[in-house]
PDB file of C-alpha atoms in Angstrom:
ATOM      1  CA  UNK A 976     -66.768 -24.114 -73.688  1.00  0.00           C
ATOM      2  CA  UNK A 977     -65.859 -22.542 -70.297  1.00  0.00           C
ATOM      3  CA  UNK A 978     -69.490 -22.517 -69.160  1.00  0.00           C
ATOM      4  CA  UNK A 979     -69.858 -26.240 -69.953  1.00  0.00           C
ATOM      5  CA  UNK A 980     -66.725 -27.052 -67.999  1.00  0.00           C
ATOM      6  CA  UNK A 981     -67.803 -24.912 -65.046  1.00  0.00           C
ATOM      7  CA  UNK A 982     -71.185 -26.654 -64.984  1.00  0.00           C
ATOM      8  CA  UNK A 983     -69.427 -30.011 -64.903  1.00  0.00           C
ATOM      9  CA  UNK A 984     -67.089 -28.619 -62.266  1.00  0.00           C
ATOM     10  CA  UNK A 985     -69.941 -27.864 -59.884  1.00  0.00           C
ATOM     11  CA  UNK A 986     -72.495 -30.569 -60.707  1.00  0.00           C
ATOM     12  CA  UNK A 987     -70.543 -33.794 -61.216  1.00  0.00           C
ATOM     13  CA  UNK A 988     -69.103 -36.065 -58.564  1.00  0.00           C
ATOM     14  CA  UNK A 989     -65.576 -36.991 -59.567  1.00  0.00           C
ATOM     15  CA  UNK A 990     -63.310 -39.371 -57.698  1.00  0.00           C
ATOM     16  CA  UNK A 991     -61.328 -37.534 -55.058  1.00  0.00           C
ATOM     17  CA  UNK A 992     -60.053 -40.320 -52.766  1.00  0.00           C
ATOM     18  CA  UNK A 993     -61.368 -43.285 -50.864  1.00  0.00           C
ATOM     19  CA  UNK A 994     -64.271 -41.404 -49.292  1.00  0.00           C
ATOM     20  CA  UNK A 995     -65.590 -40.685 -52.782  1.00  0.00           C
ATOM     21  CA  UNK A 996     -64.499 -43.907 -54.479  1.00  0.00           C
ATOM     22  CA  UNK A 997     -66.106 -46.588 -52.292  1.00  0.00           C
ATOM     23  CA  UNK A 998     -69.733 -45.464 -52.776  1.00  0.00           C
ATOM     24  CA  UNK A 999     -69.213 -45.292 -56.536  1.00  0.00           C
ATOM     25  CA  UNK A1000     -67.673 -48.750 -56.553  1.00  0.00           C
ATOM     26  CA  UNK A1001     -70.729 -50.113 -54.755  1.00  0.00           C
ATOM     27  CA  UNK A1002     -73.143 -48.332 -57.090  1.00  0.00           C
ATOM     28  CA  UNK A1003     -71.409 -48.961 -60.397  1.00  0.00           C
ATOM     29  CA  UNK A1004     -69.516 -52.224 -60.106  1.00  0.00           C
ATOM     30  CA  UNK A1005     -71.381 -54.194 -57.462  1.00  0.00           C
ATOM     31  CA  UNK A1006     -69.638 -57.253 -56.133  1.00  0.00           C
ATOM     32  CA  UNK A1007     -66.737 -56.980 -58.561  1.00  0.00           C
ATOM     33  CA  UNK A1008     -66.136 -53.438 -57.434  1.00  0.00           C
ATOM     34  CA  UNK A1009     -66.067 -54.551 -53.809  1.00  0.00           C
ATOM     35  CA  UNK A1010     -63.529 -57.214 -54.645  1.00  0.00           C
ATOM     36  CA  UNK A1011     -61.409 -54.665 -56.458  1.00  0.00           C
ATOM     37  CA  UNK A1012     -61.690 -52.377 -53.455  1.00  0.00           C
ATOM     38  CA  UNK A1013     -60.491 -55.171 -51.184  1.00  0.00           C
ATOM     39  CA  UNK A1014     -57.437 -55.591 -53.364  1.00  0.00           C
ATOM     40  CA  UNK A1015     -56.892 -51.840 -53.224  1.00  0.00           C
ATOM     41  CA  UNK A1016     -57.001 -51.614 -49.441  1.00  0.00           C
ATOM     42  CA  UNK A1017     -54.527 -54.452 -49.120  1.00  0.00           C
ATOM     43  CA  UNK A1018     -52.046 -52.955 -51.572  1.00  0.00           C
ATOM     44  CA  UNK A1019     -50.031 -49.788 -51.817  1.00  0.00           C
ATOM     45  CA  UNK A1020     -51.858 -48.772 -54.971  1.00  0.00           C
ATOM     46  CA  UNK A1021     -55.136 -47.226 -56.038  1.00  0.00           C
ATOM     47  CA  UNK A1022     -58.647 -48.408 -56.858  1.00  0.00           C
ATOM     48  CA  UNK A1023     -60.658 -48.551 -60.039  1.00  0.00           C
ATOM     49  CA  UNK A1024     -63.671 -46.863 -61.596  1.00  0.00           C
ATOM     50  CA  UNK A1025     -65.960 -47.219 -64.607  1.00  0.00           C
ATOM     51  CA  UNK A1026     -64.127 -46.783 -67.858  1.00  0.00           C
ATOM     52  CA  UNK A1027     -64.877 -46.530 -71.581  1.00  0.00           C
ATOM     53  CA  UNK A1028     -62.459 -48.324 -73.892  1.00  0.00           C
ATOM     54  CA  UNK A1029     -60.718 -46.289 -76.584  1.00  0.00           C
ATOM     55  CA  UNK A1030     -59.567 -47.420 -79.975  1.00  0.00           C
ATOM     56  CA  UNK A1031     -56.471 -45.436 -80.873  1.00  0.00           C
ATOM     57  CA  UNK A1032     -53.093 -46.553 -79.557  1.00  0.00           C
ATOM     58  CA  UNK A1033     -50.222 -44.083 -79.178  1.00  0.00           C
ATOM     59  CA  UNK A1034     -47.058 -44.335 -81.237  1.00  0.00           C
ATOM     60  CA  UNK A1035     -43.993 -45.255 -79.193  1.00  0.00           C
ATOM     61  CA  UNK A1036     -40.562 -44.389 -80.494  1.00  0.00           C
ATOM     62  CA  UNK A1037     -37.023 -44.483 -79.198  1.00  0.00           C
ATOM     63  CA  UNK A1038     -35.685 -42.362 -82.038  1.00  0.00           C
ATOM     64  CA  UNK A1039     -35.797 -38.633 -82.797  1.00  0.00           C
ATOM     65  CA  UNK A1040     -39.036 -36.821 -83.543  1.00  0.00           C
ATOM     66  CA  UNK A1041     -42.247 -36.461 -81.568  1.00  0.00           C
ATOM     67  CA  UNK A1042     -45.072 -38.922 -82.152  1.00  0.00           C
ATOM     68  CA  UNK A1043     -48.675 -37.870 -81.758  1.00  0.00           C
ATOM     69  CA  UNK A1044     -49.898 -38.031 -78.161  1.00  0.00           C
ATOM     70  CA  UNK A1045     -52.214 -40.751 -76.901  1.00  0.00           C
ATOM     71  CA  UNK A1046     -55.771 -39.984 -77.900  1.00  0.00           C
ATOM     72  CA  UNK A1047     -59.255 -40.854 -76.684  1.00  0.00           C
ATOM     73  CA  UNK A1048     -61.861 -42.333 -78.973  1.00  0.00           C
ATOM     74  CA  UNK A1049     -63.500 -39.842 -81.320  1.00  0.00           C
ATOM     75  CA  UNK A1050     -65.648 -37.376 -79.412  1.00  0.00           C
ATOM     76  CA  UNK A1051     -64.976 -39.111 -76.079  1.00  0.00           C
ATOM     77  CA  UNK A1052     -63.503 -37.841 -72.849  1.00  0.00           C
ATOM     78  CA  UNK A1053     -60.572 -39.429 -71.103  1.00  0.00           C
ATOM     79  CA  UNK A1054     -62.047 -41.853 -68.525  1.00  0.00           C
ATOM     80  CA  UNK A1055     -62.577 -40.884 -64.905  1.00  0.00           C
ATOM     81  CA  UNK A1056     -60.404 -42.793 -62.465  1.00  0.00           C
ATOM     82  CA  UNK A1057     -59.826 -42.913 -58.741  1.00  0.00           C
ATOM     83  CA  UNK A1058     -57.523 -40.402 -57.089  1.00  0.00           C
ATOM     84  CA  UNK A1059     -56.422 -43.276 -54.879  1.00  0.00           C
ATOM     85  CA  UNK A1060     -55.361 -43.253 -51.242  1.00  0.00           C
ATOM     86  CA  UNK A1061     -52.568 -40.682 -51.654  1.00  0.00           C
ATOM     87  CA  UNK A1062     -53.959 -37.635 -53.494  1.00  0.00           C
ATOM     88  CA  UNK A1063     -52.679 -34.892 -51.196  1.00  0.00           C
ATOM     89  CA  UNK A1064     -55.628 -32.728 -52.271  1.00  0.00           C
ATOM     90  CA  UNK A1065     -57.393 -32.651 -48.920  1.00  0.00           C
ATOM     91  CA  UNK A1066     -59.803 -35.492 -49.732  1.00  0.00           C
ATOM     92  CA  UNK A1067     -57.745 -37.991 -47.728  1.00  0.00           C
ATOM     93  CA  UNK A1068     -55.613 -36.193 -45.179  1.00  0.00           C
ATOM     94  CA  UNK A1069     -52.880 -33.775 -46.316  1.00  0.00           C
ATOM     95  CA  UNK A1070     -53.693 -30.889 -48.657  1.00  0.00           C
ATOM     96  CA  UNK A1071     -50.726 -29.690 -50.695  1.00  0.00           C
ATOM     97  CA  UNK A1072     -52.858 -27.657 -53.118  1.00  0.00           C
ATOM     98  CA  UNK A1073     -53.317 -24.700 -50.779  1.00  0.00           C
ATOM     99  CA  UNK A1074     -49.609 -24.430 -49.976  1.00  0.00           C
ATOM    100  CA  UNK A1075     -47.451 -21.669 -51.422  1.00  0.00           C
ATOM    101  CA  UNK A1076     -45.059 -23.111 -54.012  1.00  0.00           C
ATOM    102  CA  UNK A1077     -47.265 -25.872 -55.386  1.00  0.00           C
ATOM    103  CA  UNK A1078     -47.641 -24.054 -58.737  1.00  0.00           C
ATOM    104  CA  UNK A1079     -44.458 -25.166 -60.481  1.00  0.00           C
ATOM    105  CA  UNK A1080     -43.211 -27.044 -63.512  1.00  0.00           C
ATOM    106  CA  UNK A1081     -40.293 -28.906 -61.940  1.00  0.00           C
ATOM    107  CA  UNK A1082     -41.715 -31.224 -59.296  1.00  0.00           C
ATOM    108  CA  UNK A1083     -38.621 -33.301 -58.536  1.00  0.00           C
ATOM    109  CA  UNK A1084     -37.827 -31.502 -55.269  1.00  0.00           C
ATOM    110  CA  UNK A1085     -39.972 -30.716 -52.259  1.00  0.00           C
ATOM    111  CA  UNK A1086     -40.927 -27.112 -51.574  1.00  0.00           C
ATOM    112  CA  UNK A1087     -41.581 -25.004 -48.486  1.00  0.00           C
ATOM    113  CA  UNK A1088     -39.748 -26.313 -45.422  1.00  0.00           C
ATOM    114  CA  UNK A1089     -39.133 -29.751 -46.981  1.00  0.00           C
ATOM    115  CA  UNK A1090     -35.797 -30.323 -48.718  1.00  0.00           C
ATOM    116  CA  UNK A1091     -35.880 -33.778 -50.317  1.00  0.00           C
ATOM    117  CA  UNK A1092     -35.347 -34.476 -54.017  1.00  0.00           C
ATOM    118  CA  UNK A1093     -36.614 -37.528 -55.874  1.00  0.00           C
ATOM    119  CA  UNK A1094     -34.026 -39.430 -57.919  1.00  0.00           C
ATOM    120  CA  UNK A1095     -34.539 -41.384 -61.113  1.00  0.00           C
ATOM    121  CA  UNK A1096     -34.516 -41.341 -64.909  1.00  0.00           C
ATOM    122  CA  UNK A1097     -35.577 -37.850 -66.086  1.00  0.00           C
ATOM    123  CA  UNK A1098     -39.128 -37.563 -67.390  1.00  0.00           C
ATOM    124  CA  UNK A1099     -41.066 -34.699 -68.972  1.00  0.00           C
ATOM    125  CA  UNK A1100     -44.860 -35.069 -68.915  1.00  0.00           C
ATOM    126  CA  UNK A1101     -46.781 -33.061 -71.529  1.00  0.00           C
ATOM    127  CA  UNK A1102     -50.577 -33.095 -71.324  1.00  0.00           C
ATOM    128  CA  UNK A1103     -52.839 -31.390 -73.868  1.00  0.00           C
ATOM    129  CA  UNK A1104     -56.158 -30.498 -72.257  1.00  0.00           C
ATOM    130  CA  UNK A1105     -59.138 -29.920 -74.555  1.00  0.00           C
ATOM    131  CA  UNK A1106     -62.882 -29.351 -74.162  1.00  0.00           C
ATOM    132  CA  UNK A1107     -65.255 -29.962 -77.073  1.00  0.00           C
ATOM    133  CA  UNK A1108     -62.197 -30.433 -79.292  1.00  0.00           C
ATOM    134  CA  UNK A1109     -60.751 -27.015 -78.441  1.00  0.00           C
ATOM    135  CA  UNK A1110     -57.580 -26.330 -76.392  1.00  0.00           C
ATOM    136  CA  UNK A1111     -58.738 -25.513 -72.888  1.00  0.00           C
ATOM    137  CA  UNK A1112     -56.778 -22.373 -72.081  1.00  0.00           C
ATOM    138  CA  UNK A1113     -56.633 -21.577 -68.383  1.00  0.00           C
ATOM    139  CA  UNK A1114     -57.406 -25.068 -67.139  1.00  0.00           C
ATOM    140  CA  UNK A1115     -55.138 -26.190 -64.312  1.00  0.00           C
ATOM    141  CA  UNK A1116     -53.663 -29.643 -63.797  1.00  0.00           C
ATOM    142  CA  UNK A1117     -52.535 -31.070 -60.472  1.00  0.00           C
ATOM    143  CA  UNK A1118     -50.186 -34.013 -61.097  1.00  0.00           C
ATOM    144  CA  UNK A1119     -48.638 -36.474 -58.639  1.00  0.00           C
ATOM    145  CA  UNK A1120     -46.996 -39.901 -58.608  1.00  0.00           C
ATOM    146  CA  UNK A1121     -44.778 -42.199 -56.577  1.00  0.00           C
ATOM    147  CA  UNK A1122     -40.991 -41.974 -56.497  1.00  0.00           C
ATOM    148  CA  UNK A1123     -38.426 -44.461 -57.776  1.00  0.00           C
ATOM    149  CA  UNK A1124     -38.893 -46.579 -54.656  1.00  0.00           C
ATOM    150  CA  UNK A1125     -42.687 -46.656 -55.062  1.00  0.00           C
ATOM    151  CA  UNK A1126     -43.332 -44.211 -52.200  1.00  0.00           C
ATOM    152  CA  UNK A1127     -45.812 -41.312 -52.188  1.00  0.00           C
ATOM    153  CA  UNK A1128     -44.679 -38.113 -50.509  1.00  0.00           C
ATOM    154  CA  UNK A1129     -46.834 -36.961 -47.575  1.00  0.00           C
ATOM    155  CA  UNK A1130     -48.032 -40.546 -46.956  1.00  0.00           C
ATOM    156  CA  UNK A1131     -45.388 -43.260 -47.269  1.00  0.00           C
ATOM    157  CA  UNK A1132     -42.979 -44.230 -44.519  1.00  0.00           C
ATOM    158  CA  UNK A1133     -39.760 -42.250 -44.805  1.00  0.00           C
ATOM    159  CA  UNK A1134     -41.215 -39.438 -46.945  1.00  0.00           C
ATOM    160  CA  UNK A1135     -44.159 -38.163 -44.888  1.00  0.00           C
ATOM    161  CA  UNK A1136     -42.305 -34.866 -44.391  1.00  0.00           C
ATOM    162  CA  UNK A1137     -41.695 -34.470 -48.145  1.00  0.00           C
ATOM    163  CA  UNK A1138     -44.029 -33.095 -50.840  1.00  0.00           C
ATOM    164  CA  UNK A1139     -41.988 -33.836 -53.951  1.00  0.00           C
ATOM    165  CA  UNK A1140     -43.493 -35.229 -57.173  1.00  0.00           C
ATOM    166  CA  UNK A1141     -46.567 -33.031 -56.740  1.00  0.00           C
ATOM    167  CA  UNK A1142     -47.324 -29.806 -58.574  1.00  0.00           C
ATOM    168  CA  UNK A1143     -49.831 -27.659 -60.441  1.00  0.00           C
ATOM    169  CA  UNK A1144     -49.553 -26.049 -63.878  1.00  0.00           C
ATOM    170  CA  UNK A1145     -51.915 -23.769 -65.825  1.00  0.00           C
ATOM    171  CA  UNK A1146     -52.625 -24.563 -69.477  1.00  0.00           C
ATOM    172  CA  UNK A1147     -51.615 -22.007 -72.090  1.00  0.00           C
ATOM    173  CA  UNK A1148     -53.488 -21.054 -75.249  1.00  0.00           C
ATOM    174  CA  UNK A1149     -52.571 -24.450 -76.744  1.00  0.00           C
ATOM    175  CA  UNK A1150     -54.063 -26.310 -73.771  1.00  0.00           C
ATOM    176  CA  UNK A1151     -50.678 -27.780 -72.845  1.00  0.00           C
ATOM    177  CA  UNK A1152     -49.092 -28.239 -69.429  1.00  0.00           C
ATOM    178  CA  UNK A1153     -45.597 -29.612 -68.861  1.00  0.00           C
ATOM    179  CA  UNK A1154     -44.003 -31.118 -65.781  1.00  0.00           C
ATOM    180  CA  UNK A1155     -40.353 -31.992 -65.213  1.00  0.00           C
ATOM    181  CA  UNK A1156     -40.123 -35.077 -63.013  1.00  0.00           C
ATOM    182  CA  UNK A1157     -38.614 -38.572 -62.783  1.00  0.00           C
ATOM    183  CA  UNK A1158     -39.925 -41.877 -64.100  1.00  0.00           C
ATOM    184  CA  UNK A1159     -42.070 -43.449 -61.358  1.00  0.00           C
ATOM    185  CA  UNK A1160     -41.313 -46.864 -59.960  1.00  0.00           C
ATOM    186  CA  UNK A1161     -43.609 -49.886 -60.007  1.00  0.00           C
ATOM    187  CA  UNK A1162     -44.999 -51.030 -56.669  1.00  0.00           C
ATOM    188  CA  UNK A1163     -46.870 -54.218 -55.837  1.00  0.00           C
ATOM    189  CA  UNK A1164     -50.453 -54.303 -57.060  1.00  0.00           C
ATOM    190  CA  UNK A1165     -50.371 -51.577 -59.704  1.00  0.00           C
ATOM    191  CA  UNK A1166     -49.119 -50.970 -63.233  1.00  0.00           C
ATOM    192  CA  UNK A1167     -46.758 -47.929 -63.484  1.00  0.00           C
ATOM    193  CA  UNK A1168     -48.869 -44.775 -63.672  1.00  0.00           C
ATOM    194  CA  UNK A1169     -49.271 -41.085 -62.921  1.00  0.00           C
ATOM    195  CA  UNK A1170     -52.304 -39.462 -61.313  1.00  0.00           C
ATOM    196  CA  UNK A1171     -53.668 -36.069 -62.296  1.00  0.00           C
ATOM    197  CA  UNK A1172     -56.699 -33.870 -61.709  1.00  0.00           C
ATOM    198  CA  UNK A1173     -57.956 -31.197 -64.112  1.00  0.00           C
ATOM    199  CA  UNK A1174     -59.524 -28.045 -62.667  1.00  0.00           C
ATOM    200  CA  UNK A1175     -61.516 -25.353 -64.447  1.00  0.00           C
ATOM    201  CA  UNK A1176     -59.108 -22.623 -63.312  1.00  0.00           C
ATOM    202  CA  UNK A1177     -55.842 -22.200 -61.441  1.00  0.00           C
ATOM    203  CA  UNK A1178     -57.781 -20.585 -58.596  1.00  0.00           C
ATOM    204  CA  UNK A1179     -59.972 -23.660 -58.324  1.00  0.00           C
ATOM    205  CA  UNK A1180     -56.922 -25.903 -58.156  1.00  0.00           C
ATOM    206  CA  UNK A1181     -55.070 -23.916 -55.493  1.00  0.00           C
ATOM    207  CA  UNK A1182     -58.175 -23.611 -53.349  1.00  0.00           C
ATOM    208  CA  UNK A1183     -58.730 -27.389 -53.555  1.00  0.00           C
ATOM    209  CA  UNK A1184     -62.171 -26.972 -55.105  1.00  0.00           C
ATOM    210  CA  UNK A1185     -63.857 -29.854 -56.921  1.00  0.00           C
ATOM    211  CA  UNK A1186     -62.096 -30.792 -60.143  1.00  0.00           C
ATOM    212  CA  UNK A1187     -63.429 -31.273 -63.654  1.00  0.00           C
ATOM    213  CA  UNK A1188     -61.673 -34.606 -64.206  1.00  0.00           C
ATOM    214  CA  UNK A1189     -59.637 -37.092 -62.158  1.00  0.00           C
ATOM    215  CA  UNK A1190     -57.768 -39.729 -64.135  1.00  0.00           C
ATOM    216  CA  UNK A1191     -54.488 -41.606 -64.614  1.00  0.00           C
ATOM    217  CA  UNK A1192     -51.763 -41.981 -67.226  1.00  0.00           C
ATOM    218  CA  UNK A1193     -50.219 -45.385 -67.996  1.00  0.00           C
ATOM    219  CA  UNK A1194     -46.764 -46.254 -69.341  1.00  0.00           C
ATOM    220  CA  UNK A1195     -45.948 -48.743 -72.130  1.00  0.00           C
ATOM    221  CA  UNK A1196     -44.263 -51.952 -71.001  1.00  0.00           C
ATOM    222  CA  UNK A1197     -41.209 -51.787 -73.241  1.00  0.00           C
ATOM    223  CA  UNK A1198     -40.154 -48.394 -71.880  1.00  0.00           C
ATOM    224  CA  UNK A1199     -40.829 -49.475 -68.295  1.00  0.00           C
ATOM    225  CA  UNK A1200     -38.519 -52.464 -68.719  1.00  0.00           C
ATOM    226  CA  UNK A1201     -35.718 -50.279 -70.084  1.00  0.00           C
ATOM    227  CA  UNK A1202     -36.040 -47.793 -67.223  1.00  0.00           C
ATOM    228  CA  UNK A1203     -36.296 -50.479 -64.551  1.00  0.00           C
ATOM    229  CA  UNK A1204     -33.083 -52.068 -65.779  1.00  0.00           C
ATOM    230  CA  UNK A1205     -31.202 -48.966 -64.575  1.00  0.00           C
ATOM    231  CA  UNK A1206     -29.728 -48.441 -61.117  1.00  0.00           C
ATOM    232  CA  UNK A1207     -32.187 -47.574 -58.356  1.00  0.00           C
ATOM    233  CA  UNK A1208     -35.222 -49.284 -59.890  1.00  0.00           C
ATOM    234  CA  UNK A1209     -34.354 -52.817 -58.808  1.00  0.00           C
ATOM    235  CA  UNK A1210     -37.609 -53.384 -56.884  1.00  0.00           C
ATOM    236  CA  UNK A1211     -39.646 -52.269 -59.873  1.00  0.00           C
ATOM    237  CA  UNK A1212     -38.469 -55.153 -62.055  1.00  0.00           C
ATOM    238  CA  UNK A1213     -40.111 -57.735 -59.790  1.00  0.00           C
ATOM    239  CA  UNK A1214     -43.239 -55.649 -59.253  1.00  0.00           C
ATOM    240  CA  UNK A1215     -43.672 -55.066 -62.990  1.00  0.00           C
ATOM    241  CA  UNK A1216     -43.435 -58.795 -63.673  1.00  0.00           C
ATOM    242  CA  UNK A1217     -46.289 -59.386 -61.253  1.00  0.00           C
ATOM    243  CA  UNK A1218     -48.714 -57.052 -63.026  1.00  0.00           C
ATOM    244  CA  UNK A1219     -49.955 -56.096 -66.484  1.00  0.00           C
ATOM    245  CA  UNK A1220     -52.165 -53.538 -68.176  1.00  0.00           C
ATOM    246  CA  UNK A1221     -54.689 -56.313 -68.801  1.00  0.00           C
ATOM    247  CA  UNK A1222     -54.990 -57.233 -65.102  1.00  0.00           C
ATOM    248  CA  UNK A1223     -54.431 -53.853 -63.440  1.00  0.00           C
ATOM    249  CA  UNK A1224     -57.444 -52.817 -61.337  1.00  0.00           C
ATOM    250  CA  UNK A1225     -57.618 -49.448 -63.115  1.00  0.00           C
ATOM    251  CA  UNK A1226     -56.491 -50.080 -66.690  1.00  0.00           C
ATOM    252  CA  UNK A1227     -57.807 -53.605 -67.288  1.00  0.00           C
ATOM    253  CA  UNK A1228     -61.116 -52.436 -68.784  1.00  0.00           C
ATOM    254  CA  UNK A1229     -59.480 -50.313 -71.493  1.00  0.00           C
ATOM    255  CA  UNK A1230     -56.352 -48.183 -71.448  1.00  0.00           C
ATOM    256  CA  UNK A1231     -55.643 -47.000 -75.016  1.00  0.00           C
ATOM    257  CA  UNK A1232     -56.705 -43.413 -74.325  1.00  0.00           C
ATOM    258  CA  UNK A1233     -54.532 -43.317 -71.189  1.00  0.00           C
ATOM    259  CA  UNK A1234     -51.394 -44.939 -72.561  1.00  0.00           C
ATOM    260  CA  UNK A1235     -48.852 -42.158 -73.040  1.00  0.00           C
ATOM    261  CA  UNK A1236     -46.646 -41.847 -76.104  1.00  0.00           C
ATOM    262  CA  UNK A1237     -42.983 -41.982 -75.055  1.00  0.00           C
ATOM    263  CA  UNK A1238     -39.867 -40.671 -76.768  1.00  0.00           C
ATOM    264  CA  UNK A1239     -36.301 -40.603 -75.486  1.00  0.00           C
ATOM    265  CA  UNK A1240     -33.950 -42.987 -73.724  1.00  0.00           C
ATOM    266  CA  UNK A1241     -32.654 -43.835 -70.270  1.00  0.00           C
ATOM    267  CA  UNK A1242     -29.529 -41.702 -70.659  1.00  0.00           C
ATOM    268  CA  UNK A1243     -31.075 -38.334 -71.565  1.00  0.00           C
ATOM    269  CA  UNK A1244     -34.560 -39.009 -70.261  1.00  0.00           C
ATOM    270  CA  UNK A1245     -38.041 -39.502 -71.703  1.00  0.00           C
ATOM    271  CA  UNK A1246     -40.967 -37.328 -72.718  1.00  0.00           C
ATOM    272  CA  UNK A1247     -44.475 -38.683 -72.151  1.00  0.00           C
ATOM    273  CA  UNK A1248     -47.315 -37.086 -74.145  1.00  0.00           C
ATOM    274  CA  UNK A1249     -51.020 -37.591 -73.668  1.00  0.00           C
ATOM    275  CA  UNK A1250     -54.175 -35.920 -75.016  1.00  0.00           C
ATOM    276  CA  UNK A1251     -56.654 -35.105 -72.247  1.00  0.00           C
ATOM    277  CA  UNK A1252     -60.149 -34.369 -73.598  1.00  0.00           C
ATOM    278  CA  UNK A1253     -62.421 -33.366 -70.714  1.00  0.00           C
TER     279      UNK A1253
END
């Protein structure tokens, strides 16, 4: 299993930012891809990539008990997606991966010399990374997303000096990684989402080597509406109404394997679970 992943790690070209994404859009989507790219460059959000539709939808529950995580179609990998304009992995400007302190589970606050803390409804993200159906022990996941206001640390006006909502975790024997964060806001042009990159090893991640998989996690609409009805998410209500999973430039061609299963509530927070076969 490790040898297969390492071969993929060195031989495959995965999306790592705009410099990587635009050639693939031209090659694999033609004119439609160029149009999607034009929308991307005019918006705050991220571009699209080829996708394979999945068939199994996650269970969403507001009550006690943990539902099964979102799953990809039988034998399939989670789709590759763009890292977008704000990866912070060195492919488009700043590189947070090589900084001391990036390996952490709680990503709500900035680290190093930065002192900011992102506010919002508490969110735990649990990803289960597998390869050939087996938990991928030792894989590393770099996860990042926008804050409640729709801003990306390191890039967006007002938070260029911050590096919050970015972090790396190493998978245990069960293939799981967990991040403590806040529910991201919705900004114009994109459905609410989280970006993440899977690396073969923790060393690969913290040296900003090429990853095994770059993809995105989507949130179900009913939970988004509940969160965005709370204080601080006022802008997200309007932005959510102007988008949908069916029209989003990343998720519109199939999102079942990327739609997280959510449990919890706005008072105590949510847990988002997703299976990540690579």
